[in-house]
Short mmCIF file of C-alpha atoms in Angstrom, two decimals:
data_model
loop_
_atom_site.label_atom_id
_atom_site.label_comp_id
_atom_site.label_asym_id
_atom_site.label_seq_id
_atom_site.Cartn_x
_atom_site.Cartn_y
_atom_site.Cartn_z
CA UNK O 1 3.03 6.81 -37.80
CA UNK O 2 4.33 10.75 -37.81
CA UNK O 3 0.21 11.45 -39.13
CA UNK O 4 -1.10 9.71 -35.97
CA UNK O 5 1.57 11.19 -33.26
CA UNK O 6 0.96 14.54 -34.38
CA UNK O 7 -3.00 13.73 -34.32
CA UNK O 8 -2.70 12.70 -30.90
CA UNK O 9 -0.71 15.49 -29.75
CA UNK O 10 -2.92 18.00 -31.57
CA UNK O 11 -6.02 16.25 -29.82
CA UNK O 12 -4.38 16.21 -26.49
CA UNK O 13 -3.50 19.87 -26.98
CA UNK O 14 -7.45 20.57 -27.75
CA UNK O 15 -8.37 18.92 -24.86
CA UNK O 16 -5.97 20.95 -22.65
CA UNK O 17 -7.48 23.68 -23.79
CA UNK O 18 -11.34 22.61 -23.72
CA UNK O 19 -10.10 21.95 -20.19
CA UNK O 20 -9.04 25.64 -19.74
CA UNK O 21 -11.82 27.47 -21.60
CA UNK O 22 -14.29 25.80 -19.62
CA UNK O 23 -12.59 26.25 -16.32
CA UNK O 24 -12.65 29.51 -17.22
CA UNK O 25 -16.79 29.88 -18.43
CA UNK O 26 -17.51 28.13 -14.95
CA UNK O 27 -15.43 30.77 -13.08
CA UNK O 28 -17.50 33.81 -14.85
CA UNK O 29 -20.54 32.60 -14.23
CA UNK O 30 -20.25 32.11 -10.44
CA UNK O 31 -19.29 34.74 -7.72
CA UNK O 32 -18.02 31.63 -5.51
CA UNK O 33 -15.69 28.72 -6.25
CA UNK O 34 -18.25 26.37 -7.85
CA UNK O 35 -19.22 22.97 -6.27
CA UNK O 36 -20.29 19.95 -8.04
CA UNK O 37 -22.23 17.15 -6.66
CA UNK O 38 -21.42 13.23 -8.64
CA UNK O 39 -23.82 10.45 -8.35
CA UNK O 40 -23.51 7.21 -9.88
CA UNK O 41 -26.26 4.25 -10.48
CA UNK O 42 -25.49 0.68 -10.67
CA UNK O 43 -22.04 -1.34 -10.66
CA UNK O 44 -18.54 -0.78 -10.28
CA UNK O 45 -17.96 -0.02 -13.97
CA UNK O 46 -20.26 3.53 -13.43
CA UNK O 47 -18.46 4.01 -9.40
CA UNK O 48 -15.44 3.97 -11.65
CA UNK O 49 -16.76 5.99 -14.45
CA UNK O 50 -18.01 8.51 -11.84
CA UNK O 51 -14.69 8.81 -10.52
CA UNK O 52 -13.45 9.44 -14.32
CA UNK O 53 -16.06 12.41 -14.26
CA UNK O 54 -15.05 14.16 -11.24
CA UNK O 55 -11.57 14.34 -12.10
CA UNK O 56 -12.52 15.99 -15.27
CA UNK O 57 -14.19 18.30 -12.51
CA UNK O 58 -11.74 18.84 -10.99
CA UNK O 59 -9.31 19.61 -13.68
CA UNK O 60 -12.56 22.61 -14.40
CA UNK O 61 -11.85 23.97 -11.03
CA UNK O 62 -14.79 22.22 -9.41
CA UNK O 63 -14.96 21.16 -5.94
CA UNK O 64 -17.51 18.24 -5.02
CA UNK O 65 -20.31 18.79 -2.29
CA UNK O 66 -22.49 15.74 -0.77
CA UNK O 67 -25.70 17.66 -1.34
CA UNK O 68 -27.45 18.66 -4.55
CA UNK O 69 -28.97 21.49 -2.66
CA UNK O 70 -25.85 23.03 -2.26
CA UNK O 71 -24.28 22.17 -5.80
CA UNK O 72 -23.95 24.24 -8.77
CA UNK O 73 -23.73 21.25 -11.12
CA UNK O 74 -24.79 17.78 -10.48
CA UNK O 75 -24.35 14.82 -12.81
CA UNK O 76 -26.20 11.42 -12.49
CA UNK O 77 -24.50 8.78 -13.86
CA UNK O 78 -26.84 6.11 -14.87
CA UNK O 79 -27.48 2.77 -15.03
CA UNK O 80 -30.06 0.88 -17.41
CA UNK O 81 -30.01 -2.54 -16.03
CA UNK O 82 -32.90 -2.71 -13.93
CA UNK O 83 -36.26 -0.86 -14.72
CA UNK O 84 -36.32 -0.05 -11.04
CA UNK O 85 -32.33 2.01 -11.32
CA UNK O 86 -34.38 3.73 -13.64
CA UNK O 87 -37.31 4.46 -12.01
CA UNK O 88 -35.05 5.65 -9.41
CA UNK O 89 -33.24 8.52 -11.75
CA UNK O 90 -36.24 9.80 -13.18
CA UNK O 91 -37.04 9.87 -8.90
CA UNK O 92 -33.94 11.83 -8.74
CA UNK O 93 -34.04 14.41 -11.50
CA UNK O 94 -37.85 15.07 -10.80
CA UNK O 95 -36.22 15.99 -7.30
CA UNK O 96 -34.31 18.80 -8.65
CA UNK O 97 -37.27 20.94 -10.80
CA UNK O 98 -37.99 22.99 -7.37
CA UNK O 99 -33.88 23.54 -6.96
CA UNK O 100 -33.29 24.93 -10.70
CA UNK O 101 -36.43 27.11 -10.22
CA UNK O 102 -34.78 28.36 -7.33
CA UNK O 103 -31.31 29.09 -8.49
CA UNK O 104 -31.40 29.13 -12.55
CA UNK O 105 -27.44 29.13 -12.60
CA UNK O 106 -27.29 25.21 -11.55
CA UNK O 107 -26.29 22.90 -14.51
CA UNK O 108 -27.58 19.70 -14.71
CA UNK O 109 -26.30 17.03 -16.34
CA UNK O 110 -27.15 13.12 -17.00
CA UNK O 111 -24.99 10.50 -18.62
CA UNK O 112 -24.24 6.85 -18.44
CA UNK O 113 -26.21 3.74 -19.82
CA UNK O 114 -29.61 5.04 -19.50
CA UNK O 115 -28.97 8.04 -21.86
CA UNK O 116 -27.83 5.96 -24.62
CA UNK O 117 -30.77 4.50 -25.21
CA UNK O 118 -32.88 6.77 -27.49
CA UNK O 119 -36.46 6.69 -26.05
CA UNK O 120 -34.92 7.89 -22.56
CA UNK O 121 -33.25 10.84 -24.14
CA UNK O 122 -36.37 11.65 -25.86
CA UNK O 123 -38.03 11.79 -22.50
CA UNK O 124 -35.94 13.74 -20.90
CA UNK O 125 -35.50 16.50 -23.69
CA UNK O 126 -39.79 16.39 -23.54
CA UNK O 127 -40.46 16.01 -19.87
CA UNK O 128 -37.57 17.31 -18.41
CA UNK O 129 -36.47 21.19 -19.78
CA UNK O 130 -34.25 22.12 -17.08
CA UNK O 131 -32.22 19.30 -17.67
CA UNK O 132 -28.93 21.04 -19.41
CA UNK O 133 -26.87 17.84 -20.73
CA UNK O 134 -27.76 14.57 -21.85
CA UNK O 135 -24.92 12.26 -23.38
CA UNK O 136 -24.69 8.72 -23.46
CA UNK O 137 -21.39 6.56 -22.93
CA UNK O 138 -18.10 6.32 -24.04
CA UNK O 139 -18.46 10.48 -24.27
CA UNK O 140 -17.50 11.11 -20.28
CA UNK O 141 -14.04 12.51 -21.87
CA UNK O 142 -16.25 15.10 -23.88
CA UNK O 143 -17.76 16.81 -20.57
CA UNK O 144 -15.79 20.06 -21.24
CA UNK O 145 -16.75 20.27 -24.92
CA UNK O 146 -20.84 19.69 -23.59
CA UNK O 147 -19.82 22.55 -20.74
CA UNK O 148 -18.58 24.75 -23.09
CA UNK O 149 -21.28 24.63 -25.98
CA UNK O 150 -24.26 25.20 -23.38
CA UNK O 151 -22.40 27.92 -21.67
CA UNK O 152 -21.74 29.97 -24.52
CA UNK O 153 -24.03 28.53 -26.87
CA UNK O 154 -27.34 28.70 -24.71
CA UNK O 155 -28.91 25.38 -26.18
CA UNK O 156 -29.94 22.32 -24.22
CA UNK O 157 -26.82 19.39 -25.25
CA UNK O 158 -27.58 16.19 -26.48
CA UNK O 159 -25.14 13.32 -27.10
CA UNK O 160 -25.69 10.00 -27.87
CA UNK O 161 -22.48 8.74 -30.41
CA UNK O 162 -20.75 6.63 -28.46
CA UNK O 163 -16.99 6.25 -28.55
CA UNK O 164 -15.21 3.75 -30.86
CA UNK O 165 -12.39 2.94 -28.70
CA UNK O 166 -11.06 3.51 -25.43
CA UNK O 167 -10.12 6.92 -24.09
CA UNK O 168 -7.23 6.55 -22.31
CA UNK O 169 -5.54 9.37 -20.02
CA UNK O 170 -8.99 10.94 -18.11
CA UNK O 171 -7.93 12.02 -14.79
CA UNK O 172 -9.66 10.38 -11.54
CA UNK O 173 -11.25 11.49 -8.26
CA UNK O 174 -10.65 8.63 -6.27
CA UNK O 175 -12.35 8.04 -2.42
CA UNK O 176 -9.73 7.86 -0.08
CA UNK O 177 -8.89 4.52 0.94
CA UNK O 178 -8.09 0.46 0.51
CA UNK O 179 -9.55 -0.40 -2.70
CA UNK O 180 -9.17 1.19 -6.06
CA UNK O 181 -11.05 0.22 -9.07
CA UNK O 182 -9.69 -0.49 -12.77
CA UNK O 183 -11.64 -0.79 -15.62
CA UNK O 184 -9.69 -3.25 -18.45
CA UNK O 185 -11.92 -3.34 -20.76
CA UNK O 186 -15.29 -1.93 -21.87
CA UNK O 187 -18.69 -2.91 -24.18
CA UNK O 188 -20.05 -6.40 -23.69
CA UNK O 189 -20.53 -8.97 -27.01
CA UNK O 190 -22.51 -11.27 -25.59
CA UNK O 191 -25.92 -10.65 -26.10
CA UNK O 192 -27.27 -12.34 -23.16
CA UNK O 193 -31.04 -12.04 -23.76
CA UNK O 194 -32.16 -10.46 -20.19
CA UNK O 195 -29.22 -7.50 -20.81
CA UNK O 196 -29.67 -4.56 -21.81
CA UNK O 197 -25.76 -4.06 -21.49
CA UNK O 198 -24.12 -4.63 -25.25
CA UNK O 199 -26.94 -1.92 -26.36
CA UNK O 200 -25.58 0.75 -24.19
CA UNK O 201 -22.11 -0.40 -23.61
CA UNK O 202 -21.62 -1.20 -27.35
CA UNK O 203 -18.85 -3.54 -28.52
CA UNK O 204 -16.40 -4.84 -26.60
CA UNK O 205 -13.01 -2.66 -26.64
CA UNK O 206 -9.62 -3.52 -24.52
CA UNK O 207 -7.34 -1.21 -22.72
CA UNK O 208 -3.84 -1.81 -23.84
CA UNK O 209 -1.87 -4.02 -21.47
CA UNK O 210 1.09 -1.90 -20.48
CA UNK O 211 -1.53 1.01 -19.68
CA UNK O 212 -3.33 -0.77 -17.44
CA UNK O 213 -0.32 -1.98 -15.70
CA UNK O 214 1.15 1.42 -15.17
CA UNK O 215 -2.38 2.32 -13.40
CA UNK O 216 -1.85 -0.31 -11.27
CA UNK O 217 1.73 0.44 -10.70
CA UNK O 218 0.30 3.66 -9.64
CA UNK O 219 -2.68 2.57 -7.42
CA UNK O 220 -0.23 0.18 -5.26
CA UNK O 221 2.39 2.98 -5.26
CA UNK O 222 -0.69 5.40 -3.59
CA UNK O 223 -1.76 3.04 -0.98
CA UNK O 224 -4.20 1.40 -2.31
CA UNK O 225 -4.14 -2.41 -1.31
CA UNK O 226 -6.85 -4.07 -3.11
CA UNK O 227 -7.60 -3.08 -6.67
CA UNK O 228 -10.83 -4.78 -8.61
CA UNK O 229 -10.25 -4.92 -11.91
CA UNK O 230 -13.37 -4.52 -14.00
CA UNK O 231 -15.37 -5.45 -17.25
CA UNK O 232 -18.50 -6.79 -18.45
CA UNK O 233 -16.64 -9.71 -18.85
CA UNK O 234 -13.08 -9.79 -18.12
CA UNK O 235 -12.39 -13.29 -19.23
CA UNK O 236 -12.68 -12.34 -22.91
CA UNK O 237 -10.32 -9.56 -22.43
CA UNK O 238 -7.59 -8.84 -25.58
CA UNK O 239 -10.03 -8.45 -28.38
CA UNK O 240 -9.36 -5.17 -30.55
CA UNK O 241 -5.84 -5.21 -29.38
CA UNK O 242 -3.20 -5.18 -32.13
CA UNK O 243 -1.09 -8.39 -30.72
CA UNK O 244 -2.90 -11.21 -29.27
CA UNK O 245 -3.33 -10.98 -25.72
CA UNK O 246 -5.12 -12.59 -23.11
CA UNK O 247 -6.65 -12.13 -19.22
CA UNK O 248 -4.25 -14.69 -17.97
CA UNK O 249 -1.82 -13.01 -19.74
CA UNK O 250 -3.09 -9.92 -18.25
CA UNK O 251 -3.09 -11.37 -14.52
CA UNK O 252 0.45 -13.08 -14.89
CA UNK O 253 1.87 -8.98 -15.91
CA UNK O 254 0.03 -7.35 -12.80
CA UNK O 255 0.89 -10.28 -10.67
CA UNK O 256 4.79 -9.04 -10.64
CA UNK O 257 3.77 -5.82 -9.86
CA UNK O 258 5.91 -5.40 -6.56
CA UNK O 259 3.88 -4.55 -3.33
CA UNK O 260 1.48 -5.47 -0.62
CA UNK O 261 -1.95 -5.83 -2.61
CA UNK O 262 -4.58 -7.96 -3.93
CA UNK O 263 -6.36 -8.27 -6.86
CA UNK O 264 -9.76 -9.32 -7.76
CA UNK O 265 -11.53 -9.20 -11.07
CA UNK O 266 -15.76 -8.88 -11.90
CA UNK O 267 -17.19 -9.71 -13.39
CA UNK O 268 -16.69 -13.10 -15.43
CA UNK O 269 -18.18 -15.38 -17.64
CA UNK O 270 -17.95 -19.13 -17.69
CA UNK O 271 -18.01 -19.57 -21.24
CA UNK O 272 -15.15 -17.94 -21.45
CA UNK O 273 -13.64 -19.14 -17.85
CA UNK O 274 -10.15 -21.13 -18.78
CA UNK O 275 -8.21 -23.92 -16.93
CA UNK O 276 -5.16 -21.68 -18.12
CA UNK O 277 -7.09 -19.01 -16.22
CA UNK O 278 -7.21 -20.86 -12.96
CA UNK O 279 -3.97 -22.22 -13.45
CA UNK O 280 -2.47 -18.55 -13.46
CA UNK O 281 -4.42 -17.73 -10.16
CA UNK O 282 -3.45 -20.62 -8.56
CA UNK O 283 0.04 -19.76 -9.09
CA UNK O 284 -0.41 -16.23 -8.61
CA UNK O 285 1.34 -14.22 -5.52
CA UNK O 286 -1.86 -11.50 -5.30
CA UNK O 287 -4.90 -12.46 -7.20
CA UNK O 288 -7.49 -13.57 -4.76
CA UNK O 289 -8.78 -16.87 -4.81
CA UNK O 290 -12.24 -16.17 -5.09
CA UNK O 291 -13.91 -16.40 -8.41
CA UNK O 292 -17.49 -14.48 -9.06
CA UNK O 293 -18.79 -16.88 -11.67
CA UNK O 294 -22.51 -16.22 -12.73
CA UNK O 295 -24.42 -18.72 -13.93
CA UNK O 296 -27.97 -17.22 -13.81
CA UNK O 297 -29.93 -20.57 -13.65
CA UNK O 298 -29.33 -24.74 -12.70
CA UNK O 299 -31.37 -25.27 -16.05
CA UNK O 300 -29.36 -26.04 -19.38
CA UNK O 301 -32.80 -24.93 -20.94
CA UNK O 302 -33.09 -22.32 -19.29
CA UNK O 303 -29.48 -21.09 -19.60
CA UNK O 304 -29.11 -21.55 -23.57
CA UNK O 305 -32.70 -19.34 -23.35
CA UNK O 306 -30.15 -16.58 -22.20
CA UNK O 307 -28.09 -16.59 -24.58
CA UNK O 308 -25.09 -17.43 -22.29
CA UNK O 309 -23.55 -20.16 -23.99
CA UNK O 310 -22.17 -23.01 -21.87
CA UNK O 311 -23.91 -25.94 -20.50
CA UNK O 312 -24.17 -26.82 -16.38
CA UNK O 313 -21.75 -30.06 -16.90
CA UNK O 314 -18.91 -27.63 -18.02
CA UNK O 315 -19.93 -25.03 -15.14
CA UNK O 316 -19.74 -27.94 -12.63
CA UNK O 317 -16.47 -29.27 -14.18
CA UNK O 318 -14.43 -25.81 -13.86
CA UNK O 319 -15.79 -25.56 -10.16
CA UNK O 320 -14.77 -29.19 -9.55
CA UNK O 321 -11.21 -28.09 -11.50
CA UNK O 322 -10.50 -24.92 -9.41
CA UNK O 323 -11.22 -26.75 -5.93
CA UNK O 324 -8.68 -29.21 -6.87
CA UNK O 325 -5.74 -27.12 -7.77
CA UNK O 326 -6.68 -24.57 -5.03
CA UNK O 327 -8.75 -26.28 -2.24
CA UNK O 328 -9.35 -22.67 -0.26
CA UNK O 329 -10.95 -21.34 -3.19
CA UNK O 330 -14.49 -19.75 -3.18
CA UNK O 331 -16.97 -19.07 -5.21
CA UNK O 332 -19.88 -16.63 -5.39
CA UNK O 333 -22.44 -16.20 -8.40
CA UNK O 334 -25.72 -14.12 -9.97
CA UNK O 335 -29.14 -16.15 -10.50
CA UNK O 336 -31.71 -14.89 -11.62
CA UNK O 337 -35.36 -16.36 -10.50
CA UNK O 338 -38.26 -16.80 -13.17
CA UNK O 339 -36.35 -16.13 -16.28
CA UNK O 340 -39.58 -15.80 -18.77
CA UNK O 341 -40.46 -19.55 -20.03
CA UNK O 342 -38.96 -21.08 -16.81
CA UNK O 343 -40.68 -24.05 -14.99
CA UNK O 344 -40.68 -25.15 -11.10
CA UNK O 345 -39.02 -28.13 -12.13
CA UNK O 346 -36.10 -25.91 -13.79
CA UNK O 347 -35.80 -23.49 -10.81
CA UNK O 348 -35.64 -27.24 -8.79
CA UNK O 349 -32.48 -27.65 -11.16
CA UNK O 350 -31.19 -24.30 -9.54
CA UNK O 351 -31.57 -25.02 -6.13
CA UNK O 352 -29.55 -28.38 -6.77
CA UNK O 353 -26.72 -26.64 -8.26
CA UNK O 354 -26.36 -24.46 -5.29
CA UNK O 355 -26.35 -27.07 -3.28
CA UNK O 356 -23.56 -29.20 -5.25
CA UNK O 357 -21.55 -25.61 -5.42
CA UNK O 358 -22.01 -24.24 -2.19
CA UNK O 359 -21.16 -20.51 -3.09
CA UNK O 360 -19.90 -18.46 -0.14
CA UNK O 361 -22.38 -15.57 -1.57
CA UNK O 362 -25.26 -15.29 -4.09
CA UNK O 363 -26.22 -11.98 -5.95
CA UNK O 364 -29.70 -12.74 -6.69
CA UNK O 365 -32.65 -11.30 -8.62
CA UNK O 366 -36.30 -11.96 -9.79
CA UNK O 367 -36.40 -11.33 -13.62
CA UNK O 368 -36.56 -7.89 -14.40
CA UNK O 369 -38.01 -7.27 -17.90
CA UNK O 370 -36.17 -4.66 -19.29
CA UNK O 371 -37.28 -3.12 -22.80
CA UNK O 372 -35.60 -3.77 -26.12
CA UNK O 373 -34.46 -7.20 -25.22
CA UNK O 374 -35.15 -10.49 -26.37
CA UNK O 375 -36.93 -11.80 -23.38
CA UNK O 376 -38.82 -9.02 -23.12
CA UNK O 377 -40.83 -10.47 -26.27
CA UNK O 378 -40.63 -14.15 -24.77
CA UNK O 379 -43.80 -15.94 -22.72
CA UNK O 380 -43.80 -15.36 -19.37
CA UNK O 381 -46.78 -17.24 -17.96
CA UNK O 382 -45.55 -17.93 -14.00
CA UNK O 383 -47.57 -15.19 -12.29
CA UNK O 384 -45.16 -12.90 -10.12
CA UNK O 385 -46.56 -14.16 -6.72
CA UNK O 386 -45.26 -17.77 -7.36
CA UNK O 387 -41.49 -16.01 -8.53
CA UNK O 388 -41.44 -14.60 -5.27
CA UNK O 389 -42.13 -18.37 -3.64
CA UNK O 390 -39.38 -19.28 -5.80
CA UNK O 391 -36.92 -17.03 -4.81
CA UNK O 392 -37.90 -16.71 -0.97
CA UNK O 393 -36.82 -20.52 -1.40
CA UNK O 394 -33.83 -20.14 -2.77
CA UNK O 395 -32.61 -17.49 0.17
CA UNK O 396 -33.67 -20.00 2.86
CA UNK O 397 -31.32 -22.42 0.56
CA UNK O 398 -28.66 -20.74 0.56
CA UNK O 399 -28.77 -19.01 4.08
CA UNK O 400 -28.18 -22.78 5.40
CA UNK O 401 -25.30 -22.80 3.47
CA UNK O 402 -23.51 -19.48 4.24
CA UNK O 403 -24.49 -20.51 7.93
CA UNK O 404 -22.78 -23.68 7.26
CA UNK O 405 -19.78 -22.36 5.47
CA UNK O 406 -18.93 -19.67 8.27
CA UNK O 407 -19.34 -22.17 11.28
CA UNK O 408 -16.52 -24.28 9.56
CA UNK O 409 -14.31 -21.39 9.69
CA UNK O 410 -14.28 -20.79 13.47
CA UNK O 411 -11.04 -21.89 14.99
CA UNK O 412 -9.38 -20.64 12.08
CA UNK O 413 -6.98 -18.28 11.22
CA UNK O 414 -7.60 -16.08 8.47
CA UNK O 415 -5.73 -12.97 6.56
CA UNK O 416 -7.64 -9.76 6.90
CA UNK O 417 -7.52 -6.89 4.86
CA UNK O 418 -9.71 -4.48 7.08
CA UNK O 419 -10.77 -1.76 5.13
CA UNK O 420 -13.38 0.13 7.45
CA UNK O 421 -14.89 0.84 10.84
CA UNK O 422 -17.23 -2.19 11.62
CA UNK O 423 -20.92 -2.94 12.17
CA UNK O 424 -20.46 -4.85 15.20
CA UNK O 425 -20.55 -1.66 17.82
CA UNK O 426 -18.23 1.00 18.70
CA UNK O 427 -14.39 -0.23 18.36
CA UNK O 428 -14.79 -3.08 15.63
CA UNK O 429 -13.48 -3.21 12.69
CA UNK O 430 -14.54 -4.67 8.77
CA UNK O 431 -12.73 -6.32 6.20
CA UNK O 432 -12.49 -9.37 3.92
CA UNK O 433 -10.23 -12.41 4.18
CA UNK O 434 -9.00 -13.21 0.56
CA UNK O 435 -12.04 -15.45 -0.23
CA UNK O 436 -13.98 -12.55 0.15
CA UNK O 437 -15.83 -13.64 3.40
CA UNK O 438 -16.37 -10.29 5.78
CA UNK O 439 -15.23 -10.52 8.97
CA UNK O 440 -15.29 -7.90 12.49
CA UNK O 441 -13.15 -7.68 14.97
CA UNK O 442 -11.93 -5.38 17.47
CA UNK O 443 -9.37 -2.91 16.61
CA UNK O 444 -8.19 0.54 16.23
CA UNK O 445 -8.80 2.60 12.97
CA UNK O 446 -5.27 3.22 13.01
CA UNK O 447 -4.95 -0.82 11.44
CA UNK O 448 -7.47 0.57 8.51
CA UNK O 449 -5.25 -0.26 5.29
CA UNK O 450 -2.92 -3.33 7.15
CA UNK O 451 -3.16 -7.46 6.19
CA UNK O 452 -3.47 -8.93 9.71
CA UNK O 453 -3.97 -12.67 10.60
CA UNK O 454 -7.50 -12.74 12.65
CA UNK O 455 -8.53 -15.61 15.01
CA UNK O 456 -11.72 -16.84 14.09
CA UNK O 457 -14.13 -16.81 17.14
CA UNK O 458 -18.25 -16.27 15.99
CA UNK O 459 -20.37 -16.95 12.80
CA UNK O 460 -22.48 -14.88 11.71
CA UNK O 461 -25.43 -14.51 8.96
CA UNK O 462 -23.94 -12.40 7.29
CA UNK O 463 -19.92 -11.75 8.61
CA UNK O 464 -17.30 -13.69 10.88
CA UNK O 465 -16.05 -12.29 14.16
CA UNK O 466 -12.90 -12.79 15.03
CA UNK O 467 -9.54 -11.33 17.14
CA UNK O 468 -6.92 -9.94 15.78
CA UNK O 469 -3.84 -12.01 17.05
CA UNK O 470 -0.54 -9.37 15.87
CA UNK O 471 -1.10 -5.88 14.96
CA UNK O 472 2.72 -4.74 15.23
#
């Protein structure tokens, strides 16, 4: 136990003074107080990871700009899941050949998902020389180190060992604010055979539970008044911990936190979705009762072809289980439309399950093939044009139903968290009732951060409209 205290404070001493060395390089190498411009790809995990990297930024003496043009470093933070995210990078950093030709001194640097896989790196050490620094996941807290070694040692920096547990203690750049994210956990085991995820991510790893608390403790005591806490898949959260401990667990020891907050969790899986789970929200004083619960297709077929291990009589039993211990619930999910191998009659199965479920919002997709996966290598005979029948179907579908859904809630009263100027016109304001349902109404920006009770008086496709009845 003395061996690994003193290793920790000998490795927290190192990074204090990567921290300071490369402040220091960035400062002689620039007649101005550099600027840095941060972009992240993808989902919340990478937003949040992004955040991570600007605070180590920061902590270099970097200030953040909105404009590559007028940066002297800019990081992409990428994201793998999609072919078209990446399509979109290589967009990106093709974008910036004419800018380092222009001004030699800018550092660029990519990291995130897409850099952990091998063949991308490749490309972008061949067809890409200006790029500076390439390093995968899990190595964000090395930025300094990667600074440091092109900066004095002149080569191009490639990373792509990613970390074996979770770095804990990486300052954050947060936006200024209602909602805060909070990563739990990280790495995906699951396998799903569409994902290109647990290749990037690597193994699932836990943060310990009484760090993640205090970062709540902290969020809440900052302002912040709905925090999203994240994961591949939160549900299986606990595993590399040294005492057994579970996301109910978890939810039960942030629920006491004291304050005016919510929390909501994404993403999570329904094999792994618990009755003790919704019991604890059910009970809970701040977790939002709205569960994101993807089940990617109405086909048991198709759905064991994933990978994702449940069957659609389970699914449809925890729905039916939740809406009886908390009738206000809602539910929103991911499907994705012509999964290789899958049939009209299957995607038929799909439409009927959104029908039986009636999900307040769908996140939905046309299969994506995405290289070194397992469907990638699977038949895919349905020819694209008939996918895109499919799943201009399925919108129509469940359009009806959202239109349904928000018509039922006029005349009601609902608890608002508004957390931004609206889309309505000039005076509105946006935010989200606890089931996650957006909803206007017109207000001053001054009420940006409050829970207010809201009138419901218009549906909308896509938001309610509503009047705010006490603002004191």
């Amino acid at each position: 136990m003395i061996i690994n205290n003193l290793t920790q404070r000998l490795e927290e001493e190192m990074d204090k003074l990567q921290l300071e060395r490369a402040a220091a390089l960035t400062a002689a190498r620039y007649d101005h107080p550099p600027l840095a411009f941060v972009h992240s790809f993808g989902c919340q995990q990478n937003v949040s990871d992004g955040e991570h990297l600007k605070g180590l930024l920061a902590e270099m003496g970097f200030g953040f700009t909105d404009s590559a043009e007028n940066a002297d470093l800019v990081l992409f933070n990428t994201c793998a899941v999609r072919e078209s995210a990446e399509d979109r990078v290589f967009g990106n950093v093709g974008a910036l050949k004419n800018i380092k030709r222009e001004r030699p001194e800018l550092m660029i640097a990519l990291c995130g998902c897409m850099m952990q896989r091998p063949e991308v790196a490749e490309r972008i050490k061949k067809s890409f020389p200006y790029v500076d620094i390439v390093f995968g996941t899990g190595a964000m807290h090395r930025l300094p180190e990667f600074l440091i070694r092109r900066l004095e040692g002149g080569k191009r920096v490639f990373w792509d060992q990613p970390a074996k547990n979770v770095i804990e203690g990486i300052p954050a750049v947060r936006e200024e604010g209602v909602k805060a994210w909070l990563p739990i956990m990280q790495g995906c085991n699951n396998f799903c055979t569409y994902c290109i995820v647990p290749y990037v991510r690597g193994r699932e790893v836990s943060r310990a539970p009484e760090r993640i608390e205090q970062e709540a403790r902290e969020l809440v005591g900052r302002g912040y008044r709905e925090i999203t806490l994240l994961g591949q898949n939160v549900n299986s959260y606990g595993r590399g911990l040294a005492k057994p401990y579970n996301f109910p667990e978890l939810l039960r020891r942030l629920d006491r936190v004291e304050g005016e907050y919510r929390l909501r969790f994404m993403t999570s899986h329904p094999k792994d979705c618990t009755r003790e789970l919704i019991d604890v929200i059910a009970q809970s004083r701040h977790v939002c009762r709205h569960i994101h619960l993807p089940v990617q297709s109405g086909s048991d077929r198709v759905v064991q072809a994933m990978n994702r291990h449940y069957h659609i009589d389970g699914y449809l039993e925890l729905i039916a289980y939740a809406r009886e211990k908390m009738p206000d619930v809602t539910f929103s999910s991911d499907i994705i439309v012509g999964f290789p191998g899958e049939t009209r009659e299957e995607f038929l199965e799909t439409l009927a399950l959104i029908k039986k479920v009636r999900y307040n919002a769908l996140f939905t997709f046309i299969y994506s093939r995405r290289a070194g996966t397992p469907a990638a290598e699977m038949p895919d005979p349905v020819p694209a044009g008939e996918k895109s029948e499919w799943f201009r179907e399925l919108l129509e579908v469940q359009q009806g139903i959202c239109c349904e859904l928000n018509e039922a809630m006029v005349g009601s009263v609902q608890r608002v968290l508004f957390d931004s100027p609206g889309k309505s016109g000039e005076g509105f304001l946006a935010g989200r009732t606890e089931g996650n349902v957006i909803v206007e109404a017109p207000g001053d920006r001054s009420l940006i951060g409050r829970f207010l009770p809201v009138k419901i008086t218009r549906a909308m496709n896509w938001a309610m409209v509503g009047t705010i009845l006490e603002s004191r």
